[in-house]
């Protein structure tokens, strides 16, 4: 009887096992996902802050965890991908202990007493990452914030940039050599953004070396304010690809998005000088007065009156009720003796411009009681003294070059980007590498947005979901989009089949009022 | 006889019971073994639940049935586009039931039942892909019911009684797909309440055209569990006026325990008994799970359940004087509609297979054993109303429950 019972128990136990649910086509098994002709077992990512996962003006752990190479590596893992290591910072504060000025903590979205949101530096904890501590090994993610194309094969870069110094194996190591030393089977390279960006985010105060013809990057602005010469870019980039793609290592190249569509440049409108009818009339009157003063001054130097009037007429700027474009400081020339003009439609203001100053007259006129008094004299038909004329002209407060990308700067940026991207595309094609036109997707984000299951990703600052609080670097959600774009490119080139990520599962910006 | 037992076991194990939504149909070991039929089966004190009208026809003066089952459930999830998969932590539910009836006079019996017809216990891995909908839930409702049964004639009886419910809930989920504190720890909310009580009722009727043929009807009222004194815990929210404060607050929520109508029949032929039950479950009362928190936050979760039916078939065979064998099958329609498939109650249509036996230790005492297996087809479903767009994929569930009980009669 006991024997028989055991038999039943065995059957019962088998029944229990058979109860475990199982899919007809489990994703872990079978050939649902494949690497195609590619081999993801050792993936190394090279690039700058975008590859490193820099966001909100700092490098911190969750940003790194949401870097597109890290997300990509998890998708690769389903089709033979190996472990993916990153030089993680010590915390989610960002910045370095020793240098809070150059490497401050991350930005968070804080609310002021009136409930208005704005980016502010997180102060809830102190940075704990040491600027000098070396992590002691190379990593799969070799992204170095701040790196330009010629930095990746520059022996000595580790001593210039602590983000590389943190994990460089020697002071004379180079990023690309350390990447190759890991014997990668697959690489991603997204470099060149900073070769334009530093120029753009500083308002074009640096030099355009396509204009200067300077092809020696060691003489370029140490602060990274210059545009890299196109030939320098092409030579450095092809050198990197030659090293990385040696032995037919597969990889993906990413081109460079239009930096001027970043929220850093599109958030503050250039026509935010909003006036009512009285203010517009008053400002128009002011500049008629300026034109009059200039006419008098120029005519006083012996120039015929008509010629003086023609020259001065550029300052008789008419303002209308509603939005008006700001004034921009220019070089003082014979044809523009006061050195300012009104901005044109396509010119861009930087996110870092002092918006409080704008509200006080920066970009137009700072009207003091004294200036108003002189204007009164003018309106009564009186003639101001030269001192009074000078005081009126001094009240003009046009926007500084550092706060704006003017049309010539935009042209320089656009020309360099076009040349760089043509280099990247042709090198991808020449080496049989996958190529992701991320520029196209960013342009879509900036012009209407990219829809996903849970909404739309746009380039709008704070609310768009695509850009972190520094207005330049992507959010985790945008990194997810980039990941999907790379996966598309890899499937196209290598015949791989890989799962996508859902951008809705990735966050955007972080709110916190721990900002002092 | 051994062969037969083997066969019953085999059939029951290889084929597959339970019920849609958070209804848990394990209210008697003997009924369970017969596909949870019983509205027209005059067999034991389990009638307190299945049809109180039938109690007055029991042969013995005192009838007691107690039992417990261990429910092993498992749900797996995957999304082929995203290459992700998850599996619930194999939770074990242990519904208990206790029934007793006593014949006061030839025409009147009284009874008492304690049973747990509603509950749900699902534990997904914390922060899994659907964590904005549920991390884990533990829902239980205990029904305590006195009944009285009147014989109007040998052919017709009625019965019924009030139901006292005491319920509890513990439910945790993440605030959204992406909200975290500064360190990336997902913001989440737990609601917890117990001892939530309310009243309901049930009535039944039984018609016996012949001695061997019974027709039954029963109806159990809807009961709304209104939680007002529970505690909600907000955890890991960022420190910002834009986010709720961390800590505990009160909450209010309602959860309906739907009404259920059953009609059925049983027929005895020699050593055989056949039973059929039809259940209609009025799930349409479950339109939305709305939670209002004491801190001003609200959570609106459309459910839009529809009424559903269950078709149950049971068979009983008196193999020997001491051993009675049982088997059953049922088809359980899910009340969940497409687009409303929330992973806290991941049930689609299912087939239930059950079996069991009674062994009479003496003329007064018998051991009852039952088990059931619920077989679900895998289903591609989604919940379209949560944060960040639809959440869906392929789900497959299973449930298996062995149970043991005692029947005493005197």
Short mmCIF file of N, CA and C in Angstrom, two decimals, chain A residues 4 7-8 11-12 14-16 18-28 33 62 75 78 92 106 108-109 111 122 125 453-454 477 498-502 504-507 510-514, chain B residues 2 5-6 9-10 13 72 74-85 87 90 129 177-178 180-184 238-243 371 373 378 388-390 394-398 400:
data_model
loop_
_atom_site.label_atom_id
_atom_site.label_comp_id
_atom_site.label_asym_id
_atom_site.label_seq_id
_atom_site.Cartn_x
_atom_site.Cartn_y
_atom_site.Cartn_z
N UNK A 4 2.48 1.76 -3.37
CA UNK A 4 1.52 2.32 -4.32
C UNK A 4 1.35 3.82 -4.12
N UNK A 7 4.02 5.76 -5.64
CA UNK A 7 3.83 5.88 -7.09
C UNK A 7 2.93 7.07 -7.41
N UNK A 8 1.86 7.19 -6.63
CA UNK A 8 0.95 8.31 -6.89
C UNK A 8 1.62 9.64 -6.61
N UNK A 11 3.69 10.68 -9.47
CA UNK A 11 2.87 11.23 -10.55
C UNK A 11 2.43 12.65 -10.20
N UNK A 12 2.05 12.83 -8.94
CA UNK A 12 1.62 14.15 -8.48
C UNK A 12 2.76 15.16 -8.65
N UNK A 14 5.29 14.99 -10.70
CA UNK A 14 5.47 15.26 -12.13
C UNK A 14 4.44 16.28 -12.60
N UNK A 15 3.25 16.10 -12.10
CA UNK A 15 2.17 17.03 -12.46
C UNK A 15 2.51 18.44 -12.04
N UNK A 16 3.08 18.59 -10.86
CA UNK A 16 3.46 19.92 -10.37
C UNK A 16 4.50 20.56 -11.28
N UNK A 18 4.98 19.89 -14.41
CA UNK A 18 4.34 20.18 -15.70
C UNK A 18 3.51 21.45 -15.62
N UNK A 19 3.23 21.92 -14.42
CA UNK A 19 2.40 23.10 -14.26
C UNK A 19 3.15 24.40 -14.50
N UNK A 20 4.48 24.36 -14.48
CA UNK A 20 5.24 25.57 -14.74
C UNK A 20 4.88 26.10 -16.11
N UNK A 21 4.43 27.35 -16.22
CA UNK A 21 4.07 27.85 -17.54
C UNK A 21 5.30 28.06 -18.41
N UNK A 22 5.14 27.85 -19.68
CA UNK A 22 6.25 28.06 -20.58
C UNK A 22 5.73 28.59 -21.90
N UNK A 23 6.41 29.57 -22.47
CA UNK A 23 5.95 30.14 -23.74
C UNK A 23 6.26 29.20 -24.89
N UNK A 24 5.43 29.29 -25.92
CA UNK A 24 5.68 28.51 -27.14
C UNK A 24 7.01 28.90 -27.74
N UNK A 25 7.30 30.20 -27.64
CA UNK A 25 8.51 30.71 -28.29
C UNK A 25 9.23 31.65 -27.32
N UNK A 26 9.91 31.05 -26.32
CA UNK A 26 10.55 31.92 -25.31
C UNK A 26 11.67 32.75 -25.92
N UNK A 27 11.73 34.02 -25.54
CA UNK A 27 12.73 34.89 -26.16
C UNK A 27 14.15 34.53 -25.78
N UNK A 28 14.31 33.86 -24.62
CA UNK A 28 15.68 33.53 -24.21
C UNK A 28 16.27 32.48 -25.13
N UNK A 33 16.82 36.25 -31.72
CA UNK A 33 17.75 37.37 -31.85
C UNK A 33 19.12 36.85 -32.24
N UNK A 62 23.95 57.47 -12.43
CA UNK A 62 22.76 57.07 -13.18
C UNK A 62 22.81 57.57 -14.62
N UNK A 75 21.24 45.16 -24.86
CA UNK A 75 20.56 44.56 -26.01
C UNK A 75 21.49 43.55 -26.68
N UNK A 78 21.68 39.86 -25.44
CA UNK A 78 20.73 38.84 -25.87
C UNK A 78 21.26 38.08 -27.09
N UNK A 92 25.93 60.08 -7.38
CA UNK A 92 24.97 60.69 -8.30
C UNK A 92 24.92 62.21 -8.16
N UNK A 106 25.86 68.17 -10.59
CA UNK A 106 24.83 68.13 -11.64
C UNK A 106 23.76 69.19 -11.41
N UNK A 108 19.75 70.04 -11.27
CA UNK A 108 18.43 69.43 -11.06
C UNK A 108 17.40 70.53 -11.31
N UNK A 109 16.17 70.12 -11.50
CA UNK A 109 15.12 71.11 -11.72
C UNK A 109 14.52 71.48 -10.38
N UNK A 111 12.32 74.32 -7.85
CA UNK A 111 11.22 75.27 -7.91
C UNK A 111 11.46 76.38 -6.90
N UNK A 122 22.76 70.83 -7.78
CA UNK A 122 22.35 70.00 -6.65
C UNK A 122 23.32 70.18 -5.49
N UNK A 125 24.07 66.64 -1.47
CA UNK A 125 25.23 65.91 -0.97
C UNK A 125 26.44 66.56 -1.62
N UNK A 453 5.63 55.36 -27.90
CA UNK A 453 4.40 54.85 -27.30
C UNK A 453 3.80 55.78 -26.24
N UNK A 454 4.67 56.40 -25.45
CA UNK A 454 4.15 57.18 -24.34
C UNK A 454 4.09 58.67 -24.59
N UNK A 477 16.19 59.13 -21.91
CA UNK A 477 15.20 58.79 -22.96
C UNK A 477 15.78 59.01 -24.35
N UNK A 498 17.96 42.33 -33.30
CA UNK A 498 18.12 42.67 -31.89
C UNK A 498 16.87 43.35 -31.37
N UNK A 499 16.57 43.16 -30.08
CA UNK A 499 15.40 43.82 -29.51
C UNK A 499 15.65 45.32 -29.33
N UNK A 500 14.59 46.10 -29.48
CA UNK A 500 14.67 47.54 -29.26
C UNK A 500 14.37 47.84 -27.78
N UNK A 501 14.62 49.09 -27.38
CA UNK A 501 14.20 49.52 -26.05
C UNK A 501 13.00 50.45 -26.21
N UNK A 502 12.20 50.56 -25.16
CA UNK A 502 11.04 51.45 -25.18
C UNK A 502 11.44 52.78 -24.53
N UNK A 504 9.83 55.05 -23.42
CA UNK A 504 8.98 55.39 -22.26
C UNK A 504 9.55 54.83 -20.96
N UNK A 505 10.38 53.82 -21.06
CA UNK A 505 10.97 53.23 -19.85
C UNK A 505 12.18 54.01 -19.35
N UNK A 506 12.55 55.07 -20.04
CA UNK A 506 13.73 55.83 -19.66
C UNK A 506 13.34 57.24 -19.24
N UNK A 507 13.96 57.71 -18.19
CA UNK A 507 13.58 58.98 -17.58
C UNK A 507 14.10 60.17 -18.36
N UNK A 510 15.57 65.26 -13.63
CA UNK A 510 15.34 64.95 -12.22
C UNK A 510 14.97 66.23 -11.48
N UNK A 511 13.87 66.16 -10.74
CA UNK A 511 13.50 67.30 -9.91
C UNK A 511 14.09 67.13 -8.52
N UNK A 512 14.48 68.21 -7.92
CA UNK A 512 14.95 68.20 -6.54
C UNK A 512 15.04 69.63 -6.07
N UNK A 513 14.66 69.84 -4.84
CA UNK A 513 14.82 71.18 -4.28
C UNK A 513 15.98 71.26 -3.29
N UNK A 514 16.85 70.23 -3.35
CA UNK A 514 18.03 70.27 -2.49
C UNK A 514 19.11 71.07 -3.21
N UNK B 2 -7.07 0.40 -8.13
CA UNK B 2 -5.81 1.14 -8.19
C UNK B 2 -5.66 1.81 -9.55
N UNK B 5 -7.80 4.84 -9.83
CA UNK B 5 -7.24 5.97 -9.10
C UNK B 5 -6.13 6.62 -9.92
N UNK B 6 -5.32 5.74 -10.46
CA UNK B 6 -4.21 6.18 -11.29
C UNK B 6 -4.73 7.01 -12.46
N UNK B 9 -5.99 10.36 -11.40
CA UNK B 9 -4.86 11.24 -11.13
C UNK B 9 -4.23 11.72 -12.43
N UNK B 10 -4.05 10.76 -13.31
CA UNK B 10 -3.37 11.06 -14.56
C UNK B 10 -4.16 12.09 -15.37
N UNK B 13 -4.10 15.46 -13.78
CA UNK B 13 -2.80 16.14 -13.80
C UNK B 13 -2.46 16.61 -15.20
N UNK B 72 -0.65 27.06 -5.89
CA UNK B 72 0.64 27.45 -6.45
C UNK B 72 0.36 28.14 -7.78
N UNK B 74 1.73 30.80 -10.95
CA UNK B 74 2.93 31.28 -11.61
C UNK B 74 2.50 32.02 -12.87
N UNK B 75 3.07 33.18 -13.09
CA UNK B 75 2.78 33.93 -14.30
C UNK B 75 4.10 34.31 -14.94
N UNK B 76 4.19 34.09 -16.24
CA UNK B 76 5.39 34.54 -16.94
C UNK B 76 4.99 35.60 -17.97
N UNK B 77 5.93 36.48 -18.23
CA UNK B 77 5.69 37.61 -19.14
C UNK B 77 6.91 37.76 -20.03
N UNK B 78 6.65 38.08 -21.29
CA UNK B 78 7.76 38.48 -22.15
C UNK B 78 7.27 39.45 -23.20
N UNK B 79 8.21 40.25 -23.71
CA UNK B 79 7.90 41.15 -24.80
C UNK B 79 8.96 40.92 -25.87
N UNK B 80 8.50 40.39 -26.97
CA UNK B 80 9.45 39.98 -28.00
C UNK B 80 10.16 41.15 -28.67
N UNK B 81 9.47 42.30 -28.76
CA UNK B 81 10.10 43.44 -29.41
C UNK B 81 11.23 44.00 -28.55
N UNK B 82 11.01 43.96 -27.23
CA UNK B 82 11.97 44.58 -26.31
C UNK B 82 12.94 43.56 -25.73
N UNK B 83 12.70 42.29 -26.02
CA UNK B 83 13.62 41.28 -25.52
C UNK B 83 13.63 41.15 -24.02
N UNK B 84 12.49 41.43 -23.37
CA UNK B 84 12.47 41.37 -21.91
C UNK B 84 11.51 40.28 -21.44
N UNK B 85 11.78 39.73 -20.28
CA UNK B 85 10.90 38.71 -19.73
C UNK B 85 10.93 38.80 -18.21
N UNK B 87 9.06 36.78 -14.46
CA UNK B 87 8.26 35.69 -13.92
C UNK B 87 7.88 36.05 -12.49
N UNK B 90 6.89 32.49 -7.29
CA UNK B 90 5.88 31.47 -7.08
C UNK B 90 5.24 31.61 -5.70
N UNK B 129 9.58 45.28 -15.58
CA UNK B 129 9.16 46.16 -16.68
C UNK B 129 7.76 46.75 -16.48
N UNK B 177 6.77 54.95 -14.77
CA UNK B 177 7.84 54.17 -15.40
C UNK B 177 9.22 54.70 -15.07
N UNK B 178 9.31 55.99 -14.74
CA UNK B 178 10.64 56.59 -14.69
C UNK B 178 10.94 57.40 -13.43
N UNK B 180 12.22 58.68 -10.14
CA UNK B 180 13.18 58.15 -9.18
C UNK B 180 13.62 59.26 -8.24
N UNK B 181 14.31 58.90 -7.19
CA UNK B 181 14.97 59.92 -6.37
C UNK B 181 16.30 60.27 -7.03
N UNK B 182 17.08 61.10 -6.38
CA UNK B 182 18.33 61.59 -6.98
C UNK B 182 19.28 60.45 -7.31
N UNK B 183 19.17 59.35 -6.59
CA UNK B 183 20.07 58.23 -6.82
C UNK B 183 19.51 57.19 -7.78
N UNK B 184 18.41 57.51 -8.42
CA UNK B 184 17.88 56.57 -9.40
C UNK B 184 17.03 55.47 -8.81
N UNK B 238 11.53 62.05 -5.20
CA UNK B 238 12.53 63.10 -5.10
C UNK B 238 12.04 64.22 -4.18
N UNK B 239 12.99 64.89 -3.56
CA UNK B 239 12.67 65.96 -2.63
C UNK B 239 12.37 67.23 -3.41
N UNK B 240 11.10 67.40 -3.78
CA UNK B 240 10.72 68.52 -4.65
C UNK B 240 9.25 68.83 -4.46
N UNK B 241 8.89 70.13 -4.59
CA UNK B 241 7.46 70.46 -4.53
C UNK B 241 6.67 69.80 -5.66
N UNK B 242 7.38 69.35 -6.70
CA UNK B 242 6.70 68.73 -7.82
C UNK B 242 6.37 67.26 -7.55
N UNK B 243 6.86 66.74 -6.44
CA UNK B 243 6.63 65.32 -6.13
C UNK B 243 5.98 65.22 -4.76
N UNK B 371 -7.48 18.20 -6.08
CA UNK B 371 -6.48 19.07 -6.68
C UNK B 371 -7.06 19.60 -7.96
N UNK B 373 -5.83 21.85 -11.67
CA UNK B 373 -4.81 22.51 -12.49
C UNK B 373 -5.54 23.41 -13.45
N UNK B 378 -1.45 30.99 -23.75
CA UNK B 378 -0.67 32.22 -23.69
C UNK B 378 -1.40 33.30 -24.46
N UNK B 388 3.04 56.50 -19.33
CA UNK B 388 4.01 56.24 -20.40
C UNK B 388 3.51 55.33 -21.48
N UNK B 389 2.20 55.28 -21.69
CA UNK B 389 1.68 54.49 -22.80
C UNK B 389 1.37 53.07 -22.41
N UNK B 390 0.93 52.28 -23.38
CA UNK B 390 0.51 50.91 -23.09
C UNK B 390 1.66 50.07 -22.54
N UNK B 394 3.41 39.26 -23.96
CA UNK B 394 2.80 37.93 -23.92
C UNK B 394 2.82 37.44 -22.48
N UNK B 395 1.67 36.95 -22.04
CA UNK B 395 1.56 36.41 -20.68
C UNK B 395 1.16 34.94 -20.76
N UNK B 396 1.62 34.20 -19.79
CA UNK B 396 1.09 32.86 -19.62
C UNK B 396 1.07 32.55 -18.13
N UNK B 397 -0.04 31.99 -17.69
CA UNK B 397 -0.21 31.70 -16.27
C UNK B 397 -0.49 30.23 -16.08
N UNK B 398 -0.28 29.78 -14.86
CA UNK B 398 -0.77 28.46 -14.48
C UNK B 398 -1.09 28.51 -13.00
N UNK B 400 -2.02 25.63 -9.76
CA UNK B 400 -2.18 24.26 -9.35
C UNK B 400 -2.47 24.26 -7.87
#
